Coordinates of C-alpha atoms in Angstrom, one line a residue:
Chain A
M880 CA 0.0 0.0 0.0
A881 CA 1.2 3.4 -0.9
T882 CA 0.0 6.7 0.6
K883 CA -0.1 9.7 -1.7
Q884 CA -0.5 13.3 -1.0
I885 CA -3.1 15.3 -2.9
I886 CA -1.8 18.7 -3.9
H887 CA -3.7 21.5 -5.6
G888 CA -1.4 24.1 -7.2
I889 CA -3.5 27.2 -7.9
F890 CA -2.4 29.7 -10.6
G891 CA -3.8 33.0 -11.7
D892 CA -3.2 32.5 -15.4
E893 CA -2.4 29.9 -18.0
E894 CA 1.2 30.8 -18.8
P895 CA 2.7 30.2 -15.3
L896 CA 0.7 27.0 -15.2
L897 CA 2.1 25.8 -18.5
D898 CA 5.6 26.6 -17.2
A899 CA 5.0 24.7 -14.0
C900 CA 3.6 21.7 -16.0
K901 CA 6.7 21.6 -18.2
Q902 CA 9.1 21.7 -15.2
L903 CA 7.1 19.1 -13.3
R904 CA 7.2 16.7 -16.3
A905 CA 10.9 17.4 -16.7
S906 CA 11.5 16.2 -13.2
G907 CA 9.5 13.1 -13.8
I908 CA 6.4 14.0 -11.9
R909 CA 3.1 12.8 -13.2
I910 CA 0.4 15.4 -13.6
K911 CA -2.9 13.8 -12.6
E912 CA -5.1 16.5 -14.0
V913 CA -5.4 20.2 -14.8
F914 CA -8.5 22.3 -14.3
S915 CA -9.1 25.6 -16.0
P916 CA -12.0 28.0 -16.7
F917 CA -11.3 27.7 -20.5
P918 CA -9.3 25.4 -22.8
I919 CA -5.5 26.0 -22.5
H920 CA -4.1 25.6 -26.0
G921 CA -1.1 23.4 -26.3
I922 CA -1.4 21.8 -22.9
D923 CA -2.3 18.3 -24.0
P924 CA 1.2 17.1 -25.2
I925 CA 2.8 18.7 -22.1
I926 CA 0.7 16.9 -19.5
G927 CA 0.4 13.8 -21.7
V928 CA -3.2 13.9 -22.8
P929 CA -3.5 11.8 -26.0
R930 CA -5.5 13.3 -28.9
T931 CA -9.2 12.5 -28.6
R932 CA -10.6 10.0 -31.1
I933 CA -14.1 11.5 -30.9
A934 CA -13.9 12.8 -34.5
I935 CA -13.3 9.2 -35.7
C936 CA -16.5 8.2 -33.9
A937 CA -18.4 11.0 -35.6
F938 CA -17.2 9.7 -39.0
I939 CA -18.4 6.2 -38.1
Y940 CA -21.8 7.5 -36.9
G941 CA -22.1 9.6 -40.1
I942 CA -21.4 6.5 -42.3
T943 CA -24.0 4.6 -40.3
G944 CA -26.6 7.4 -40.8
M945 CA -25.9 7.4 -44.5
A946 CA -26.3 3.6 -44.7
L947 CA -29.5 3.7 -42.7
A948 CA -31.1 6.4 -44.8
T949 CA -30.2 4.6 -48.0
L950 CA -31.6 1.4 -46.7
M951 CA -34.7 3.1 -45.5
M952 CA -35.5 4.8 -48.8
W953 CA -34.6 1.8 -50.9
Y954 CA -36.9 -0.3 -48.8
M955 CA -39.8 2.1 -48.6
M956 CA -39.7 3.6 -52.1
V957 CA -38.2 0.8 -54.3
H958 CA -38.8 -2.5 -52.6
D959 CA -41.9 -2.4 -50.4
W960 CA -44.3 -0.1 -52.3
P961 CA -42.9 1.3 -55.6
N962 CA -45.1 4.0 -57.0
D963 CA -45.2 6.0 -60.2
I964 CA -45.5 9.6 -58.9
G965 CA -46.1 12.3 -61.5
G966 CA -44.7 10.1 -64.2
K967 CA -41.5 9.5 -62.3
P968 CA -41.4 5.8 -61.4
N969 CA -39.5 4.3 -58.5
W970 CA -38.6 0.9 -59.9
T971 CA -34.9 1.1 -59.2
Y972 CA -32.7 2.7 -56.7
Y973 CA -30.1 4.1 -59.0
M974 CA -32.7 5.9 -61.2
N975 CA -34.2 7.6 -58.1
V976 CA -31.0 8.4 -56.3
P977 CA -30.9 12.2 -57.1
A978 CA -34.1 12.6 -55.2
F979 CA -32.7 10.7 -52.2
I980 CA -29.6 12.8 -51.8
P981 CA -31.0 15.5 -49.5
I982 CA -32.4 13.0 -47.0
T983 CA -29.3 10.9 -47.2
F984 CA -27.3 14.0 -46.3
E985 CA -29.6 15.1 -43.5
S986 CA -29.5 11.6 -42.0
T987 CA -25.7 11.5 -42.2
V988 CA -25.4 14.8 -40.3
F989 CA -28.1 13.9 -37.9
C990 CA -26.4 10.6 -36.8
A991 CA -22.9 12.1 -36.8
A992 CA -23.8 15.1 -34.7
H993 CA -26.0 13.3 -32.2
G994 CA -23.9 10.2 -32.0
M995 CA -20.8 12.2 -31.4
S996 CA -22.5 14.5 -28.9
L997 CA -23.8 11.5 -26.9
T998 CA -20.4 9.8 -27.0
Y999 CA -18.8 13.0 -25.7
L1000 CA -21.3 13.4 -22.9
L1001 CA -21.0 9.8 -21.8
R1002 CA -17.2 9.6 -22.2
C1003 CA -16.8 12.7 -20.0
W1004 CA -19.7 11.4 -17.8
L1005 CA -21.6 14.7 -18.3
V1006 CA -25.0 13.6 -17.3
P1007 CA -27.8 15.3 -15.4
G1008 CA -27.2 14.9 -11.7
A1009 CA -23.5 14.1 -12.0
K1010 CA -21.3 15.6 -9.2
A1011 CA -19.2 18.6 -10.0
K1012 CA -15.8 17.3 -11.2
N1013 CA -13.7 20.3 -10.3
P1014 CA -12.2 20.0 -6.7
D1015 CA -12.0 23.7 -6.3
P1016 CA -15.0 25.8 -7.5
R1017 CA -12.8 28.8 -8.4
T1018 CA -11.5 26.9 -11.4
T1019 CA -14.6 27.7 -13.4
D1020 CA -14.1 31.4 -12.7
D1021 CA -10.6 32.7 -12.9
K1022 CA -8.2 30.2 -11.3
F1023 CA -6.1 27.4 -12.9
M1024 CA -5.2 24.3 -11.0
I1025 CA -2.7 21.5 -11.3
Y1026 CA -4.0 18.5 -9.5
L1027 CA -1.3 16.1 -8.2
E1028 CA -1.2 12.9 -6.3
L1029 CA 2.4 12.3 -5.1
N1030 CA 4.5 10.4 -2.5
D1031 CA 6.4 12.4 0.1
E1032 CA 9.6 12.7 -1.8
Q1033 CA 7.9 14.0 -5.0
S1034 CA 5.7 16.3 -3.0
K1035 CA 8.6 18.3 -1.8
K1036 CA 10.0 18.6 -5.3
A1037 CA 6.6 19.6 -6.7
D1038 CA 6.0 22.1 -4.0
E1039 CA 9.3 23.8 -4.9
I1040 CA 8.5 23.9 -8.6
L1041 CA 4.9 25.1 -8.1
R1042 CA 6.1 28.0 -5.8
S1043 CA 9.0 29.0 -8.0
T1044 CA 6.8 29.2 -11.2
G1045 CA 4.4 31.5 -9.5
A1046 CA 1.6 29.4 -8.0
E1047 CA -0.7 31.6 -5.9
E1048 CA -1.5 28.8 -3.5
V1049 CA -0.2 25.3 -2.9
N1050 CA -2.9 23.5 -1.0
Y1051 CA -2.5 20.1 0.7
K1052 CA -5.8 18.3 0.6
G1053 CA -5.0 15.2 2.7
T1054 CA -3.8 11.8 1.5
I1055 CA -5.2 8.9 -0.4
T1056 CA -4.2 5.3 -0.2
I1057 CA -3.6 3.5 -3.4
E1058 CA -3.8 -0.3 -3.4
P1059 CA -0.8 -1.7 -5.2
K1060 CA -1.4 -3.4 -8.5
Y1061 CA -0.4 -7.0 -8.7
Chain B
M403 CA -1.1 32.7 -26.2
H404 CA -2.0 34.1 -29.6
A405 CA -0.6 37.6 -30.4
E406 CA -2.8 39.9 -32.3
S407 CA -2.0 42.9 -34.5
Q408 CA -2.2 46.3 -32.8
I409 CA -4.2 47.6 -35.8
R410 CA -7.1 45.4 -34.9
E411 CA -9.6 47.1 -32.6
P412 CA -10.0 45.4 -29.2
L413 CA -13.0 43.1 -28.9
I414 CA -13.3 43.6 -25.1
I415 CA -13.3 47.2 -24.0
G416 CA -11.8 48.5 -20.8
N417 CA -9.5 46.9 -18.2
K418 CA -11.3 43.5 -17.7
T419 CA -10.0 40.5 -15.9
Y420 CA -11.3 36.9 -16.0
R421 CA -13.2 37.7 -12.8
N422 CA -14.8 40.8 -14.3
I423 CA -16.1 38.7 -17.2
T424 CA -17.6 36.2 -14.8
D425 CA -19.2 39.0 -12.8
D426 CA -20.6 40.8 -15.8
I427 CA -22.1 37.6 -17.3
I428 CA -23.6 36.5 -14.1
A429 CA -25.1 39.9 -13.1
P430 CA -28.4 39.5 -15.0
I431 CA -28.9 36.0 -13.5
E432 CA -28.2 36.9 -9.9
G433 CA -29.7 40.4 -10.0
K434 CA -33.4 41.5 -10.1
A435 CA -35.1 42.1 -13.4
S436 CA -35.4 45.8 -14.3
R437 CA -38.7 47.5 -15.0
T438 CA -38.0 47.5 -18.8
W439 CA -37.7 43.8 -18.7
Y440 CA -41.1 43.4 -17.0
I441 CA -42.7 45.8 -19.4
L442 CA -41.3 44.0 -22.4
F443 CA -42.2 40.6 -20.9
T444 CA -45.8 41.7 -20.4
I445 CA -46.2 43.0 -23.9
A446 CA -44.6 39.8 -25.3
S447 CA -46.8 37.6 -23.2
L448 CA -50.0 39.4 -24.2
A449 CA -49.0 38.9 -27.9
F450 CA -48.2 35.3 -27.2
M451 CA -51.6 34.8 -25.6
W452 CA -53.4 36.4 -28.5
G453 CA -51.5 34.0 -30.7
I454 CA -52.5 31.0 -28.6
G455 CA -56.1 32.1 -28.9
C456 CA -56.0 32.3 -32.7
L457 CA -54.0 29.1 -32.9
S458 CA -56.6 27.2 -30.8
Y459 CA -59.4 28.7 -33.0
T460 CA -57.6 27.4 -36.1
I461 CA -57.2 23.9 -34.6
G462 CA -60.9 24.0 -33.6
V463 CA -62.5 25.1 -36.8
G464 CA -59.8 24.2 -39.4
I465 CA -57.7 26.4 -41.7
G466 CA -60.8 27.9 -43.3
A467 CA -60.4 30.5 -40.6
W468 CA -57.4 31.8 -42.6
G469 CA -57.5 34.1 -45.6
S470 CA -56.1 31.4 -47.8
N471 CA -58.4 30.4 -50.7
N472 CA -58.5 28.0 -53.5
G473 CA -55.8 29.6 -55.7
V474 CA -53.8 31.2 -52.9
D475 CA -53.4 28.1 -50.8
W476 CA -50.0 29.0 -49.4
A477 CA -50.2 32.5 -48.0
W478 CA -49.4 34.0 -44.6
D479 CA -48.6 30.7 -43.0
I480 CA -45.8 29.6 -45.4
T481 CA -44.6 33.2 -45.6
N482 CA -44.1 33.2 -41.8
F483 CA -42.6 29.7 -41.9
V484 CA -39.9 30.7 -44.4
W485 CA -39.3 34.0 -42.6
W486 CA -38.8 32.4 -39.2
I487 CA -36.6 29.6 -40.5
G488 CA -34.6 32.2 -42.4
I489 CA -34.0 34.2 -39.2
G490 CA -32.8 31.0 -37.6
H491 CA -29.9 30.7 -40.0
A492 CA -27.8 33.5 -38.5
G493 CA -27.2 31.6 -35.3
T494 CA -25.7 28.6 -36.9
L495 CA -23.8 30.8 -39.4
I496 CA -22.2 32.7 -36.5
S497 CA -21.4 29.8 -34.4
A498 CA -20.4 27.3 -37.1
V499 CA -19.1 29.1 -40.2
L500 CA -17.4 31.9 -38.2
L501 CA -15.8 29.3 -35.9
L502 CA -14.3 27.5 -39.0
F503 CA -13.0 30.9 -40.2
R504 CA -11.6 31.6 -36.7
Q505 CA -13.5 34.9 -36.4
K506 CA -13.0 36.0 -32.8
W507 CA -15.8 38.5 -32.8
R508 CA -18.3 35.7 -33.0
M509 CA -17.6 34.8 -29.3
A510 CA -19.6 37.7 -27.9
I511 CA -22.7 37.0 -30.0
N512 CA -22.8 33.3 -30.7
R513 CA -24.7 32.2 -27.6
S514 CA -27.6 34.6 -28.1
A515 CA -27.6 34.1 -31.8
E516 CA -27.9 30.3 -31.3
A517 CA -30.7 30.9 -28.7
M518 CA -32.4 33.0 -31.3
T519 CA -32.0 30.3 -33.9
I520 CA -33.7 27.7 -31.7
F521 CA -36.6 30.0 -30.8
A522 CA -37.1 31.0 -34.4
V523 CA -37.1 27.4 -35.5
L524 CA -39.8 26.7 -32.8
C525 CA -41.9 29.6 -34.2
A526 CA -41.4 28.2 -37.7
A527 CA -42.4 24.7 -36.5
I528 CA -45.8 26.1 -35.4
F529 CA -46.6 27.2 -39.0
V530 CA -45.6 24.0 -40.6
T531 CA -47.5 21.8 -38.2
L532 CA -50.6 24.0 -38.5
H533 CA -50.6 24.3 -42.3
T534 CA -51.3 20.6 -42.8
G535 CA -54.8 21.4 -41.6
R536 CA -55.0 18.5 -39.2
P537 CA -52.0 18.9 -37.0
W538 CA -52.9 15.8 -34.9
L539 CA -52.1 13.7 -38.0
D540 CA -48.7 15.3 -38.5
Y541 CA -47.0 12.1 -37.4
M542 CA -47.9 10.9 -40.9
L543 CA -45.0 13.1 -42.2
F544 CA -42.5 10.6 -40.7
P545 CA -41.8 7.2 -42.2
L546 CA -43.6 5.2 -39.5
P547 CA -45.0 1.8 -40.1
N548 CA -48.8 2.3 -40.4
Q549 CA -52.1 0.6 -41.1
F550 CA -52.4 1.7 -44.7
G551 CA -50.3 -0.9 -46.3
S552 CA -47.7 0.2 -45.0
L553 CA -47.9 3.3 -47.2
W554 CA -44.8 5.3 -47.0
P555 CA -44.2 9.1 -47.4
N556 CA -42.9 10.2 -50.8
F557 CA -39.2 10.6 -50.6
N558 CA -39.1 12.3 -54.0
S559 CA -41.0 15.3 -52.5
P560 CA -39.1 18.4 -51.3
L561 CA -41.8 18.8 -48.7
L562 CA -40.6 15.6 -47.1
W563 CA -37.0 16.6 -47.4
D564 CA -38.1 19.7 -45.5
V565 CA -39.4 17.5 -42.7
F566 CA -36.0 15.9 -42.4
A567 CA -34.0 19.0 -42.9
V568 CA -35.8 21.1 -40.4
S569 CA -35.9 18.4 -37.7
T570 CA -32.2 17.7 -38.2
Y571 CA -31.5 21.4 -38.1
A572 CA -33.5 22.0 -34.9
T573 CA -32.1 19.1 -33.0
V574 CA -28.5 19.6 -34.0
S575 CA -28.7 23.4 -33.2
I576 CA -30.1 22.6 -29.7
V577 CA -27.3 20.1 -29.0
F578 CA -24.6 22.4 -30.4
W579 CA -25.9 25.2 -28.2
Y580 CA -26.2 23.0 -25.1
I581 CA -22.7 21.5 -25.4
G582 CA -21.4 25.1 -25.4
L583 CA -23.6 26.0 -22.5
I584 CA -22.4 23.3 -20.1
P585 CA -19.1 25.0 -19.0
D586 CA -20.9 28.3 -18.5
F587 CA -23.6 26.6 -16.4
A588 CA -20.8 25.1 -14.3
M589 CA -19.4 28.6 -13.8
I590 CA -22.8 29.8 -12.6
R591 CA -23.2 26.7 -10.4
D592 CA -19.9 27.5 -8.7
R593 CA -20.7 31.1 -8.2
V594 CA -24.3 31.5 -7.1
V595 CA -25.1 31.3 -3.4
K596 CA -28.9 30.7 -3.3
P597 CA -29.3 27.0 -2.7
R598 CA -32.2 26.5 -5.1
M599 CA -30.3 28.2 -7.9
K600 CA -27.2 26.2 -7.1
K601 CA -29.2 23.0 -7.4
A602 CA -30.8 24.0 -10.7
Y603 CA -27.5 25.0 -12.3
A604 CA -25.8 21.9 -10.9
L605 CA -28.4 19.9 -12.7
L606 CA -28.0 21.9 -15.9
S607 CA -24.2 21.8 -15.8
F608 CA -24.1 18.0 -16.0
G609 CA -21.2 17.9 -13.5
W610 CA -18.7 19.8 -15.7
G611 CA -15.3 20.3 -14.1
G612 CA -13.2 21.8 -16.8
S613 CA -10.3 19.2 -16.8
A614 CA -7.8 19.3 -19.6
R615 CA -9.1 16.0 -21.0
H616 CA -12.6 17.3 -21.1
W617 CA -11.6 20.6 -22.7
S618 CA -9.7 18.7 -25.3
R619 CA -12.7 16.7 -26.2
F620 CA -14.9 19.8 -25.9
E621 CA -12.9 21.6 -28.5
E622 CA -12.9 18.7 -30.9
V623 CA -16.6 18.2 -30.6
S624 CA -17.2 21.9 -31.2
L625 CA -15.0 21.9 -34.3
V626 CA -16.6 18.8 -35.7
L627 CA -20.1 20.0 -34.9
A628 CA -19.3 23.3 -36.7
G629 CA -18.0 21.3 -39.7
L630 CA -21.3 19.4 -39.8
S631 CA -23.5 22.4 -39.2
T632 CA -22.0 24.4 -41.9
P633 CA -23.3 22.3 -44.8
L634 CA -26.4 21.7 -42.8
V635 CA -27.3 25.4 -42.5
F636 CA -26.9 25.8 -46.3
S637 CA -28.9 22.7 -47.0
V638 CA -31.9 23.7 -44.9
H639 CA -32.7 26.8 -46.7
S640 CA -31.8 25.3 -50.0
I641 CA -34.4 22.6 -49.3
V642 CA -36.9 25.2 -48.2
S643 CA -36.4 26.9 -51.6
F644 CA -36.8 23.5 -53.4
D645 CA -40.4 23.5 -52.0
F646 CA -40.9 26.3 -54.5
A647 CA -38.3 25.7 -57.1
T648 CA -39.3 22.1 -58.0
S649 CA -42.9 23.2 -58.6
V650 CA -44.0 24.3 -62.1
V651 CA -45.4 27.6 -60.9
P652 CA -44.0 30.5 -63.0
G653 CA -41.9 32.7 -60.8
W654 CA -41.0 29.8 -58.5
H655 CA -39.5 27.4 -61.0
T656 CA -36.0 28.9 -61.1
T657 CA -32.5 27.5 -60.4
I658 CA -31.4 30.6 -58.6
F659 CA -33.6 29.9 -55.6
P660 CA -31.2 28.0 -53.3
P661 CA -28.4 30.5 -53.2
Y662 CA -30.9 33.3 -53.2
F663 CA -32.8 31.9 -50.3
V664 CA -29.7 31.1 -48.3
S665 CA -28.2 34.6 -48.6
G666 CA -31.6 36.1 -47.8
A667 CA -31.8 33.9 -44.7
V668 CA -28.4 35.0 -43.5
F669 CA -29.4 38.6 -44.3
S670 CA -32.6 38.5 -42.2
G671 CA -30.9 36.4 -39.5
F672 CA -28.1 38.9 -38.9
A673 CA -30.7 41.7 -38.8
M674 CA -32.6 39.9 -36.1
V675 CA -29.4 39.2 -34.2
L676 CA -28.6 42.9 -34.3
T677 CA -32.1 43.9 -33.1
L678 CA -31.8 41.6 -30.2
M679 CA -28.1 42.3 -29.3
L680 CA -28.6 46.0 -29.3
I681 CA -31.4 45.5 -26.7
V682 CA -29.4 43.0 -24.7
R683 CA -26.3 45.2 -24.7
K684 CA -28.3 48.1 -23.3
V685 CA -30.5 46.3 -20.8
Y686 CA -27.7 44.2 -19.3
S687 CA -24.9 46.8 -19.7
L688 CA -22.7 44.5 -21.8
E689 CA -21.3 47.4 -23.8
A690 CA -17.7 46.2 -23.0
Y691 CA -18.3 42.9 -24.8
L692 CA -20.8 43.8 -27.6
T693 CA -18.8 46.7 -28.9
V694 CA -19.5 49.1 -31.8
K695 CA -16.9 47.0 -33.7
H696 CA -19.1 43.9 -33.4
V697 CA -22.0 45.9 -34.7
E698 CA -19.9 47.1 -37.6
Y699 CA -18.8 43.5 -38.5
M700 CA -22.4 42.4 -38.5
N701 CA -23.4 45.3 -40.7
I702 CA -20.7 44.3 -43.2
V703 CA -22.3 40.8 -43.4
I704 CA -25.6 42.6 -43.9
I705 CA -24.2 44.7 -46.8
T706 CA -22.8 41.5 -48.4
T707 CA -25.8 39.3 -48.1
G708 CA -28.1 42.2 -48.9
S709 CA -26.3 42.9 -52.1
I710 CA -26.4 39.2 -53.0
V711 CA -30.2 39.3 -52.5
G712 CA -30.3 42.5 -54.7
V713 CA -28.4 40.8 -57.4
A714 CA -30.7 37.8 -57.2
Y715 CA -33.8 39.9 -57.6
L716 CA -32.3 41.5 -60.7
T717 CA -31.1 38.2 -62.1
E718 CA -34.6 36.8 -61.7
L719 CA -36.0 39.7 -63.7
F720 CA -33.3 39.3 -66.4
V721 CA -33.8 35.6 -66.7
A722 CA -37.6 36.0 -66.9
W723 CA -37.2 38.4 -69.8
Y724 CA -34.4 36.4 -71.5
S725 CA -36.2 33.0 -71.1
G726 CA -38.9 34.2 -73.5
V727 CA -41.5 32.3 -71.5
E728 CA -44.6 34.4 -71.4
W729 CA -45.9 33.1 -68.1
E730 CA -42.6 33.6 -66.4
Q731 CA -42.4 37.2 -67.7
Y732 CA -45.9 37.9 -66.6
A733 CA -45.2 36.5 -63.1
F734 CA -42.6 39.2 -62.6
L735 CA -44.5 41.9 -64.4
N736 CA -47.4 41.1 -62.1
R737 CA -45.2 41.3 -59.0
A738 CA -43.9 44.7 -59.9
T739 CA -47.0 46.3 -61.4
G740 CA -50.0 44.1 -60.4
P741 CA -52.5 44.7 -57.6
L742 CA -49.9 43.8 -54.9
A743 CA -47.1 45.9 -56.4
W744 CA -46.8 47.9 -53.2
S745 CA -45.5 44.8 -51.4
Y746 CA -42.9 44.3 -54.2
W747 CA -41.6 47.8 -53.9
A748 CA -41.6 47.6 -50.1
M749 CA -39.4 44.6 -50.5
M750 CA -37.1 46.3 -53.0
T751 CA -36.7 49.4 -50.8
C752 CA -36.2 47.5 -47.5
N753 CA -33.9 44.8 -48.9
V754 CA -32.0 46.3 -51.7
I755 CA -31.7 50.0 -51.0
S756 CA -31.7 50.3 -47.2
P757 CA -28.7 48.0 -46.5
Q758 CA -26.6 50.0 -49.0
L759 CA -26.7 52.8 -46.4
F760 CA -24.2 50.7 -44.4
W761 CA -21.5 51.7 -46.9
F762 CA -21.2 54.9 -44.9
K763 CA -19.0 54.3 -41.9
K764 CA -21.1 56.8 -39.9
I765 CA -24.2 54.8 -40.4
R766 CA -22.8 51.4 -39.9
T767 CA -21.2 52.4 -36.6
S768 CA -24.3 54.2 -35.4
L769 CA -26.3 52.1 -33.0
V770 CA -29.5 53.9 -33.5
A771 CA -29.3 53.7 -37.3
T772 CA -28.3 50.0 -37.1
F773 CA -31.3 49.3 -34.8
I774 CA -33.8 51.0 -37.2
L775 CA -32.3 49.4 -40.3
S776 CA -32.2 45.9 -38.7
I777 CA -35.9 46.2 -38.3
V778 CA -36.4 47.6 -41.8
V779 CA -34.5 44.6 -43.2
N780 CA -36.7 42.1 -41.4
I781 CA -39.8 43.8 -42.6
G782 CA -38.3 43.6 -46.1
M783 CA -37.5 40.0 -45.8
W784 CA -41.0 39.2 -44.7
F785 CA -42.3 41.0 -47.7
E786 CA -39.9 39.0 -49.9
R787 CA -41.5 35.8 -48.9
F788 CA -45.0 37.4 -49.2
V789 CA -44.1 38.6 -52.7
I790 CA -42.8 35.2 -53.8
I791 CA -45.9 33.4 -52.5
V792 CA -49.0 35.6 -52.7
P793 CA -48.9 37.7 -55.9
T794 CA -47.6 34.6 -57.8
L795 CA -50.5 32.4 -56.7
C796 CA -53.0 35.2 -57.3
R797 CA -52.3 35.1 -61.0
T798 CA -51.3 31.6 -62.3
Y799 CA -51.8 30.1 -65.8
L800 CA -55.6 30.3 -66.1
P801 CA -57.1 33.8 -65.9
S802 CA -60.3 32.2 -64.8
T803 CA -58.6 31.1 -61.6
W804 CA -57.2 34.5 -60.8
N805 CA -57.9 35.5 -57.3
T806 CA -57.1 38.1 -54.7
Y807 CA -55.9 37.6 -51.1
T808 CA -56.6 39.3 -47.8
P809 CA -55.3 37.8 -44.5
S810 CA -57.9 37.2 -41.8
F811 CA -57.8 38.3 -38.3
I812 CA -56.6 34.8 -37.3
D813 CA -53.7 34.9 -39.8
V814 CA -52.4 38.1 -38.2
G815 CA -53.1 36.8 -34.7
I816 CA -51.0 33.7 -35.2
F817 CA -48.1 35.7 -36.6
V818 CA -48.2 38.3 -33.9
G819 CA -48.4 35.4 -31.4
T820 CA -45.2 33.8 -32.7
I821 CA -43.4 37.1 -32.4
G822 CA -44.7 37.3 -28.8
M823 CA -43.6 33.7 -28.1
F824 CA -40.1 34.5 -29.6
F825 CA -39.7 37.4 -27.3
V826 CA -41.1 35.6 -24.2
L827 CA -38.6 32.8 -24.8
F828 CA -35.7 35.2 -25.4
L829 CA -36.5 37.4 -22.4
L830 CA -36.7 34.3 -20.1
Y831 CA -33.4 33.0 -21.6
S832 CA -31.6 36.3 -21.1
R833 CA -32.5 36.2 -17.4
T834 CA -31.5 32.6 -16.7
F835 CA -28.8 31.7 -19.2
P836 CA -25.3 33.1 -19.7
V837 CA -26.0 35.4 -22.6
I838 CA -22.3 35.4 -23.7
A839 CA -20.1 32.3 -24.0
Q840 CA -17.9 33.4 -21.2
A841 CA -15.5 30.5 -21.3
E842 CA -14.7 31.3 -24.9
L843 CA -14.5 35.0 -24.3
K844 CA -11.9 34.4 -21.6
T845 CA -9.6 32.7 -24.2
I846 CA -9.4 35.9 -26.2
L847 CA -9.1 38.3 -23.3
K848 CA -5.3 38.5 -23.5
A849 CA -5.1 38.9 -27.2
S850 CA -8.1 41.1 -27.8
G851 CA -8.7 42.9 -24.5
E852 CA -8.3 46.7 -24.7
A853 CA -6.0 47.0 -21.6
Q854 CA -4.1 43.9 -22.5
K855 CA -3.5 45.1 -26.1
K856 CA -2.2 48.4 -24.7
A857 CA 0.1 46.7 -22.3
A858 CA 1.5 44.6 -25.2
A859 CA 2.1 47.7 -27.3
E860 CA 3.9 49.4 -24.4
H861 CA 6.0 46.3 -23.9
A862 CA 6.9 46.2 -27.6
H863 CA 8.1 49.8 -27.7
H864 CA 10.7 49.4 -24.9

């Protein structure tokens, strides 16, 4: 069993925080999380956040939507009940496809947009009634926070770096015990 | 941080900090409503109630209560539908197209413009659901298995494309808007002190915390949604125009309709955004964020789209003459000189001449002039749809079917009612929602804030 110290390094702006992140990483300290009132550009590679794959999901949902719309219109207009409407018969799909393009497009966008949005909300667990995920409420207003979970030796080092890079506060929020992984 | 040229005017006036932005955005939510707000809300509610009365009457007795008749079967109702859905376009254009073009000035207006979009689409939805005559059977518009065969809707019909386009547009706009709102709701949740408000905003904010991972996904989602919404916004009004263009009615059967409708939609939408933003800016003292420069940028969009609309009107006339088709020529002659010519010239004045006044810098940076012209443009755009629909249907191929049109009291009532509903929703929104996307605004503070820009200039000189 290892006991780890929870440290909140609070900054007043993004640049000193980025500086602190770089130095922490250089001395081999793992940054558990960063909370900020707005997206900090360029932070992801510094703290080791991999690029999100949500756009790939959107593409897959879009293709699904396109396929569903095609299948639906083929089934309803060509297969199940073909009609001759205004002298424009629906005997084959390929002859009718120009008329099907608008709905195919709308369905693609519909599925891509809603599928991706739902994936985003669930992946971040943003659901009605979820508990606020920021440990310090000021981080949605004007404060920026580095959240660390470190052992005693690393804590000392991190404390030094945080203070030297201009942290306004370094708060110790107790300890957590982490079960060793076998 | 992204450095910005000193020549560019600041987008945030005064010496603002992150905290100031939070305070200014939250002020209308925490504070008490002003008397102006109550007066506007009362007027809007009364109009809304009148509208509900007329709407209920229509549902009760059928659309015979309207002024529409055998020849003029699309009249006020579809005019209003197209007008509202057109107004809705500015919101998505601002939030999606301007995001892709990295226009920073969009950040102060996108939230309210999107709110406006959603409310306008709701108003439009009232007219499309009513015009079917039996709104309780509107589920038949959707391809649901049914007991008639199953007999499916006609996927070759632009009217059905419209059902898909408008419903996709409405739902995607709502989701895009809400995803942007989540971080701002979280800000309000962390700030308000009243326990009931805290609870409400905690529920609305979905537990947002603003961690780097979530922001990274947030940005990707916003970008992809913008990419999806951009063709969507163009497709919706194109499809609305197909409702006309695929018919064989002279004056409607033209290939210019899709671009002409889309630019008209953006034109009227920006005018409506200006009307609303000039009120919001004054009532909630947001002059530091909604600056004269923002108004100027929007007026430039109005000149551009207004001129496209003007060119489209002239092209229509030219093509009607050049086509050599008598019926087509007569349709336009009738619009300009027939019994309803006054509506044609009202449209021409409001849409083609009035926006050209914005070429003068004095006029496009004057808030009073902008406010008046924004209303003029919306009146003009209403007349555009009226001119396309009513005079055309009054005089079609057979002179024996020629007809006139007068709207009924009920027609007017429903229209006024939707304007009331629009303002009721917007006024409620402006008191409970963050009217400016504050998280986004904070990202441009250092590059585009007035004090910050000055500091950067000083720094560069030494």
